[in-house]
Short mmCIF file of N, CA, C and O in Angstrom, two decimals:
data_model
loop_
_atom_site.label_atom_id
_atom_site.label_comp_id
_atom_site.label_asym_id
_atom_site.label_seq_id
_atom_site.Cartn_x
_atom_site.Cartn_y
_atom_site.Cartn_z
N UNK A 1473 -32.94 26.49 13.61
CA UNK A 1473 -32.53 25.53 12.61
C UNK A 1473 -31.60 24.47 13.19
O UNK A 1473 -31.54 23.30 12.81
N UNK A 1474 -30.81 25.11 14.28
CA UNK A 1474 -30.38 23.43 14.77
C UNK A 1474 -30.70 23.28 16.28
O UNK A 1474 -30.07 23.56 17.30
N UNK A 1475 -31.90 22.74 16.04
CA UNK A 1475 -33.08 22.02 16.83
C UNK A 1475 -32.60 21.02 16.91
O UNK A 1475 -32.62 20.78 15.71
N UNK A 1476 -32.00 19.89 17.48
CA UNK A 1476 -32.31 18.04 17.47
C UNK A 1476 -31.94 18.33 16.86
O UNK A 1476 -32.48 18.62 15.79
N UNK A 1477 -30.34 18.48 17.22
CA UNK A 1477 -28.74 18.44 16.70
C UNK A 1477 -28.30 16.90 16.65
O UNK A 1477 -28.10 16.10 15.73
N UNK A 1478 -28.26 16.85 17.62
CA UNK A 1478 -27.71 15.57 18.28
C UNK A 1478 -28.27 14.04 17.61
O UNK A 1478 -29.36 13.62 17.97
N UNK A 1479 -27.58 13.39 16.78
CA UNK A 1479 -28.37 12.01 15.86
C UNK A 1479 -29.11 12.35 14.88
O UNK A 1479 -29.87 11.56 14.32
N UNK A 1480 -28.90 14.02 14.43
CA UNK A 1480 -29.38 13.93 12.71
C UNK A 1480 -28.11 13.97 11.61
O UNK A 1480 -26.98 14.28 11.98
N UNK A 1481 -28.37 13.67 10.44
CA UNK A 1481 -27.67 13.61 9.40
C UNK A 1481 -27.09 14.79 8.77
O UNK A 1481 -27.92 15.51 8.22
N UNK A 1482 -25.71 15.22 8.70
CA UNK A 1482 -25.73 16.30 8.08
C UNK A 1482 -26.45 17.31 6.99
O UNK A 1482 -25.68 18.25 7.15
N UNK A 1483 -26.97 17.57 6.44
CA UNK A 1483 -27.31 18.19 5.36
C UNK A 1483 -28.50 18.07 5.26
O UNK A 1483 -29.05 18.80 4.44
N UNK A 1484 -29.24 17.20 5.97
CA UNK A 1484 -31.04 17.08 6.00
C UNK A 1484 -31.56 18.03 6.47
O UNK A 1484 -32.71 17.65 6.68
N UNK A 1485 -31.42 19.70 6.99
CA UNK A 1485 -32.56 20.31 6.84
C UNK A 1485 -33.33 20.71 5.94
O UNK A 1485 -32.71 21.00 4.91
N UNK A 1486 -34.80 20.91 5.85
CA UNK A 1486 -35.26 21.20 4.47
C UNK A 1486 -35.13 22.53 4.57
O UNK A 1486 -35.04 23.18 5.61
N UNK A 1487 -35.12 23.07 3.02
CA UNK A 1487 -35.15 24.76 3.17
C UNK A 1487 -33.84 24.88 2.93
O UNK A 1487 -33.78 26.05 2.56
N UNK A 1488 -32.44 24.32 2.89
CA UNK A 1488 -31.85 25.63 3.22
C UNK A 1488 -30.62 24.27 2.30
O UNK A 1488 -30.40 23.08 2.50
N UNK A 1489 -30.08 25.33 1.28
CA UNK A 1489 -28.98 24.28 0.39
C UNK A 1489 -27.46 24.59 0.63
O UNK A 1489 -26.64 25.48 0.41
N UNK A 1490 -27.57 23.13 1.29
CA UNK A 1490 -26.06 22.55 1.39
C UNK A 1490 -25.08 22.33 0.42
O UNK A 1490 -25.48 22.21 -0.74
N UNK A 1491 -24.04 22.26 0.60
CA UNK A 1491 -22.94 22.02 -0.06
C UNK A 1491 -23.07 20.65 -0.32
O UNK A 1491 -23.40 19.87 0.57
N UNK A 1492 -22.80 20.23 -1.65
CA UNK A 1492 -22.37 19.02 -2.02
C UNK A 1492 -21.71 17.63 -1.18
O UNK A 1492 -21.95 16.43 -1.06
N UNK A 1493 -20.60 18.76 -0.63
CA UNK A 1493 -19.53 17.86 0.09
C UNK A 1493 -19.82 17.38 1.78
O UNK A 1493 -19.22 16.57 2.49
N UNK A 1494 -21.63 18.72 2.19
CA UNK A 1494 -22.02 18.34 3.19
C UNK A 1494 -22.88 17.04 3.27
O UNK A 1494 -22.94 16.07 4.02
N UNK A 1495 -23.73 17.60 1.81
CA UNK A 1495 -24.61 16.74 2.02
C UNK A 1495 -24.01 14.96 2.25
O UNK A 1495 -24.31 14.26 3.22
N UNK A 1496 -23.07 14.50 1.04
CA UNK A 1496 -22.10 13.36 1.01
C UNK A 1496 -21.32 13.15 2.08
O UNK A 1496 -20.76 12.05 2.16
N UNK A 1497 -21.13 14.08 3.07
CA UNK A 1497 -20.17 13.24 4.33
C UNK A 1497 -20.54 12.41 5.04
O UNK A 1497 -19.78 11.92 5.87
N UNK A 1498 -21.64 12.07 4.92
CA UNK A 1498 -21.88 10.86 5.96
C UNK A 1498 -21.92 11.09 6.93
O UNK A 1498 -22.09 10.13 7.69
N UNK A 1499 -21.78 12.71 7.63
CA UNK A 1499 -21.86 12.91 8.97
C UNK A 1499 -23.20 12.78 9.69
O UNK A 1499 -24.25 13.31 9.33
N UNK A 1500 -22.99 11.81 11.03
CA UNK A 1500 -24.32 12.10 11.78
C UNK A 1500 -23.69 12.44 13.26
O UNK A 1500 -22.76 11.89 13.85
N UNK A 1501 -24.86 13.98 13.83
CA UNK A 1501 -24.13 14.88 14.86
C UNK A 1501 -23.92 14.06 15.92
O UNK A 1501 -24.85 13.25 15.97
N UNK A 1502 -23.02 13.87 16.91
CA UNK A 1502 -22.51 13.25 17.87
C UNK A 1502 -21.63 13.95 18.59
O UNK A 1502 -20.69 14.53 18.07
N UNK A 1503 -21.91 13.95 20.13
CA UNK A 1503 -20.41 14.69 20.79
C UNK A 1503 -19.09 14.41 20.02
O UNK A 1503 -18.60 15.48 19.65
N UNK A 1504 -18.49 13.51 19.73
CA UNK A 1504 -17.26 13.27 18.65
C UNK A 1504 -17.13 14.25 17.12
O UNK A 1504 -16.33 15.12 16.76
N UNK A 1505 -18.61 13.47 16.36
CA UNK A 1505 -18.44 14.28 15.30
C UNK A 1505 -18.32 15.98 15.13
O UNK A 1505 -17.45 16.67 14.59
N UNK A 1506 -19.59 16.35 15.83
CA UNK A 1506 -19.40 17.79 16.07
C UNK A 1506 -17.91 18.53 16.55
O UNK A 1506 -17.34 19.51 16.06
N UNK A 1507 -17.51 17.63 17.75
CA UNK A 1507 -16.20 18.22 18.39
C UNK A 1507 -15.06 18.41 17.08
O UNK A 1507 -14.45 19.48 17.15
N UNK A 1508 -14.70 17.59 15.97
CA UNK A 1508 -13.95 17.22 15.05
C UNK A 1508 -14.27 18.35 14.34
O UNK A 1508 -13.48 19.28 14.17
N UNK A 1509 -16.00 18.30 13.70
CA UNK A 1509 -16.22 19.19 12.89
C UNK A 1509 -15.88 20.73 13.50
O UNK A 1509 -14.84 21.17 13.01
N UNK A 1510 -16.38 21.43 14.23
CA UNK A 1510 -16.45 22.39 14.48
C UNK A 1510 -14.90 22.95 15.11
O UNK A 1510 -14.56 24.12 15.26
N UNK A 1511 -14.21 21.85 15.39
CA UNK A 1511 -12.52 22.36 15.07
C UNK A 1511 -11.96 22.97 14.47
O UNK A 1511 -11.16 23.84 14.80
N UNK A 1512 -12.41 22.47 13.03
CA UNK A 1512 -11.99 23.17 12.53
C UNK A 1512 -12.78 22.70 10.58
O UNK A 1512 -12.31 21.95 9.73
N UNK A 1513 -14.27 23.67 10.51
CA UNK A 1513 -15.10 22.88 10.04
C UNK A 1513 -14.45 22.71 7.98
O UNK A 1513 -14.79 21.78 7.25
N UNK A 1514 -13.70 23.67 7.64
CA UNK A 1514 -13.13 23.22 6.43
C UNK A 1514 -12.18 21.62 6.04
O UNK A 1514 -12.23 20.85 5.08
N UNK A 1515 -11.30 21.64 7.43
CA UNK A 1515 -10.73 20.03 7.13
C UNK A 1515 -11.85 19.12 7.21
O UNK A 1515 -11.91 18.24 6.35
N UNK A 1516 -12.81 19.19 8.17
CA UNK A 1516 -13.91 17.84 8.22
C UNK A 1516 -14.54 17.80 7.40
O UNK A 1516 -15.09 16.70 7.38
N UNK A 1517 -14.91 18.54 6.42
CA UNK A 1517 -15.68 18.54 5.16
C UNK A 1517 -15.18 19.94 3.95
O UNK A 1517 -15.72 21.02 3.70
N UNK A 1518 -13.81 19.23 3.40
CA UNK A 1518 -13.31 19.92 2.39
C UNK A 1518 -15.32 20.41 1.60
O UNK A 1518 -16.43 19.88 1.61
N UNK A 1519 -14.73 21.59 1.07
CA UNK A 1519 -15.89 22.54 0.46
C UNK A 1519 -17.17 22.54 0.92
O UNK A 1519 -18.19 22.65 0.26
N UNK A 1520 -17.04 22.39 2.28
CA UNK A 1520 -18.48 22.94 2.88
C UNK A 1520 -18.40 24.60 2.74
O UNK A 1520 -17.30 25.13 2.85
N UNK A 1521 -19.44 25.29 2.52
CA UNK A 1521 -20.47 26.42 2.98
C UNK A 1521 -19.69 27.11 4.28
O UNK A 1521 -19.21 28.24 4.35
N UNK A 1522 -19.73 26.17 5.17
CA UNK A 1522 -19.37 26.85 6.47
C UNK A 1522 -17.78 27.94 6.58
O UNK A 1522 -16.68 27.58 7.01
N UNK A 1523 -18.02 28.79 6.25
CA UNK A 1523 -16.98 29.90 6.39
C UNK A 1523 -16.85 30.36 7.59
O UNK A 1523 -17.37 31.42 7.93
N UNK A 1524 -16.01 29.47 8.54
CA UNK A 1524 -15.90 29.67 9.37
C UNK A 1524 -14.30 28.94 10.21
O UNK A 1524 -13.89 27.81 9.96
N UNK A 1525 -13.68 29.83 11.11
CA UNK A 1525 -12.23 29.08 11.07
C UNK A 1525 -12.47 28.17 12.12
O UNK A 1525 -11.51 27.40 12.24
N UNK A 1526 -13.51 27.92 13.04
CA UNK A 1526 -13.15 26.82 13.76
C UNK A 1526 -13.29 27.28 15.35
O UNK A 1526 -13.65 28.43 15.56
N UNK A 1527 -12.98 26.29 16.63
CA UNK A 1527 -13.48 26.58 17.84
C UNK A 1527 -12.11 25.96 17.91
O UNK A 1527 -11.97 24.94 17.24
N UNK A 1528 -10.61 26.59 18.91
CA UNK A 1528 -9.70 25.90 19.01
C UNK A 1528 -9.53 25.18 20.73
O UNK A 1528 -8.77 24.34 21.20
N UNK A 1529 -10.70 26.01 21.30
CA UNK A 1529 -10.80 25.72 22.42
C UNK A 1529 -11.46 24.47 23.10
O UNK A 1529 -12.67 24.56 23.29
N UNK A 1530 -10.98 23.58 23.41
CA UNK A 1530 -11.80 22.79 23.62
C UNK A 1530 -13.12 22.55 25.36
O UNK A 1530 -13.94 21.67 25.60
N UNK A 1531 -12.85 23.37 25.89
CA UNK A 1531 -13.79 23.37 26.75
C UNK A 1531 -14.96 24.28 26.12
O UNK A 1531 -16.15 24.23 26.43
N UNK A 1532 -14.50 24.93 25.39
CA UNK A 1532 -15.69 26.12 24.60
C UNK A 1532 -16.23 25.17 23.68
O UNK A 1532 -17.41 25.25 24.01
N UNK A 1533 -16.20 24.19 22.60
CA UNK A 1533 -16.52 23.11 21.87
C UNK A 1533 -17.22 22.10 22.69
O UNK A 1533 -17.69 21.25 21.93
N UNK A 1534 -17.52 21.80 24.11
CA UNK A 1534 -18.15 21.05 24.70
C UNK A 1534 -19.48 21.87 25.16
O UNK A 1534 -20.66 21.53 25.11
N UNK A 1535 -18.80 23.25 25.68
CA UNK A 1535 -19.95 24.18 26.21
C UNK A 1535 -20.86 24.28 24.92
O UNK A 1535 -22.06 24.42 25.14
N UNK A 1536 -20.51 24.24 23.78
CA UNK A 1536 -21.58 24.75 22.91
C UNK A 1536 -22.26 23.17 22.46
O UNK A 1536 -23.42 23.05 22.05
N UNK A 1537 -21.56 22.33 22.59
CA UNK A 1537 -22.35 20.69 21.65
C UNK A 1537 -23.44 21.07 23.15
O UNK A 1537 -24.64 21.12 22.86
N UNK A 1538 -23.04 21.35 24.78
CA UNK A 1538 -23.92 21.14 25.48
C UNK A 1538 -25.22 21.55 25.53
O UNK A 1538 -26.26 20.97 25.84
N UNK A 1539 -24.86 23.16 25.02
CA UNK A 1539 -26.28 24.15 25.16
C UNK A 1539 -26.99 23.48 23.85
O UNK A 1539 -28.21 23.57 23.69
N UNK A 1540 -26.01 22.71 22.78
CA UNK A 1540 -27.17 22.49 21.15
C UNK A 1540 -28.09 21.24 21.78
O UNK A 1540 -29.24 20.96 21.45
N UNK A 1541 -27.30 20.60 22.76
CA UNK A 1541 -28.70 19.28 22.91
C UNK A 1541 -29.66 19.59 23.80
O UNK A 1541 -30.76 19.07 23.98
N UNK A 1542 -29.24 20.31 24.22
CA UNK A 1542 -30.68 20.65 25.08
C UNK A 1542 -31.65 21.09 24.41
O UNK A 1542 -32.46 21.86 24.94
N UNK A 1543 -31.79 20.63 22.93
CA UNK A 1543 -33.19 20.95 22.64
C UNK A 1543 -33.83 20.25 21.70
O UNK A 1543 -33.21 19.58 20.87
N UNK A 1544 -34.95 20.33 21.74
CA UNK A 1544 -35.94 19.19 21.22
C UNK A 1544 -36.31 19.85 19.44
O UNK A 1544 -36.13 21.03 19.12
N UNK A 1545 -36.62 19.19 18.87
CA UNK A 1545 -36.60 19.55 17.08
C UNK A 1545 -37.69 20.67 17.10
O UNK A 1545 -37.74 21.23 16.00
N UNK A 1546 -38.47 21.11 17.90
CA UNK A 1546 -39.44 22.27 18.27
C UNK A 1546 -38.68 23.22 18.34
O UNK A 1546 -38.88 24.16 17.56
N UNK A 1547 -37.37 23.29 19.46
CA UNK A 1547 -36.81 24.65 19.29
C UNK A 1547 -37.03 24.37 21.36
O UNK A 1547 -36.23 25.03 22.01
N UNK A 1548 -38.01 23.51 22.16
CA UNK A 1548 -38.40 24.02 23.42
C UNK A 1548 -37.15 22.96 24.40
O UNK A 1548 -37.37 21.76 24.53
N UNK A 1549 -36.76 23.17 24.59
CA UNK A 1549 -35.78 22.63 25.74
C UNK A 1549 -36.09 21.01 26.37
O UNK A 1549 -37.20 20.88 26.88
N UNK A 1550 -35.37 20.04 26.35
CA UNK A 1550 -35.61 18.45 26.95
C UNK A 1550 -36.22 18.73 28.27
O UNK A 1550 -36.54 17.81 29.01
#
Protein backbone atom coordinates (compact mmCIF):
# COMPACT_ATOMS: atom_id res chain seq x y z
CA UNK A 1 0.00 0.00 0.00
CA UNK A 2 2.75 2.48 0.02
CA UNK A 3 3.98 1.79 -3.37
CA UNK A 4 4.93 5.36 -5.17
CA UNK A 5 5.21 7.10 -1.94
CA UNK A 6 7.10 9.72 -3.11
CA UNK A 7 4.70 12.73 -5.14
CA UNK A 8 1.34 11.20 -4.15
CA UNK A 9 -1.34 13.01 -2.24
CA UNK A 10 -2.12 12.09 1.12
CA UNK A 11 -5.23 10.19 1.54
CA UNK A 12 -5.65 8.98 -2.18
CA UNK A 13 -5.38 5.35 -1.73
CA UNK A 14 -8.46 3.60 -2.84
CA UNK A 15 -9.76 0.98 -0.43
CA UNK A 16 -8.79 2.04 2.66
CA UNK A 17 -10.64 5.22 4.79
CA UNK A 18 -8.80 8.03 5.89
CA UNK A 19 -9.26 10.42 8.39
CA UNK A 20 -10.90 13.55 7.56
CA UNK A 21 -8.03 15.64 8.68
CA UNK A 22 -5.79 13.33 6.30
CA UNK A 23 -7.61 13.47 3.59
CA UNK A 24 -7.76 17.78 3.87
CA UNK A 25 -4.02 18.30 4.60
CA UNK A 26 -2.88 19.03 1.53
CA UNK A 27 -0.05 16.79 2.05
CA UNK A 28 1.95 15.61 -0.98
CA UNK A 29 4.88 12.85 0.07
CA UNK A 30 8.27 14.51 -0.24
CA UNK A 31 11.62 13.91 1.61
CA UNK A 32 10.53 17.17 3.76
CA UNK A 33 6.95 16.33 4.15
CA UNK A 34 7.31 12.80 5.21
CA UNK A 35 10.44 13.73 7.48
CA UNK A 36 7.92 16.39 9.43
CA UNK A 37 5.14 13.95 9.23
CA UNK A 38 6.51 10.90 10.52
CA UNK A 39 8.20 12.93 13.48
CA UNK A 40 5.90 13.04 14.93
CA UNK A 41 2.63 12.06 12.85
CA UNK A 42 -0.27 13.51 15.40
CA UNK A 43 1.19 17.30 15.33
CA UNK A 44 1.37 17.18 11.32
CA UNK A 45 -2.08 16.21 11.00
CA UNK A 46 -4.09 16.88 14.27
CA UNK A 47 -6.76 13.70 14.15
CA UNK A 48 -5.19 11.52 11.79
CA UNK A 49 -5.78 7.57 12.17
CA UNK A 50 -2.13 7.15 12.52
CA UNK A 51 -1.61 5.95 16.17
CA UNK A 52 1.56 6.17 16.24
CA UNK A 53 4.27 8.32 18.42
CA UNK A 54 6.64 9.18 15.82
CA UNK A 55 10.46 8.43 14.52
CA UNK A 56 12.68 10.81 16.86
CA UNK A 57 15.64 9.73 15.13
CA UNK A 58 16.58 11.37 12.41
CA UNK A 59 18.99 9.25 10.48
CA UNK A 60 16.30 6.36 11.02
CA UNK A 61 13.54 8.89 9.25
CA UNK A 62 15.84 9.17 6.16
CA UNK A 63 16.68 5.36 6.18
CA UNK A 64 13.03 4.62 5.94
CA UNK A 65 11.73 7.78 3.30
CA UNK A 66 14.93 5.84 1.46
CA UNK A 67 13.85 2.16 1.38
CA UNK A 68 9.81 3.79 0.62
CA UNK A 69 11.15 5.27 -2.81
CA UNK A 70 12.61 2.68 -4.07
CA UNK A 71 9.55 1.53 -5.35
CA UNK A 72 7.45 1.76 -8.21
CA UNK A 73 3.28 1.88 -7.63
CA UNK A 74 3.53 -2.11 -8.58
CA UNK A 75 5.19 -2.83 -5.37
CA UNK A 76 8.70 -3.95 -7.90
CA UNK A 77 11.72 -1.82 -7.12
CA UNK A 78 13.04 1.48 -9.65
Amino acid sequence: MMNRLEGRKAGTIDGYTYSPSNIASGIVWRAETFDNYITNPLRAIPGTKMAFIGISNAKERGDLWAYLKQFNADGSKK
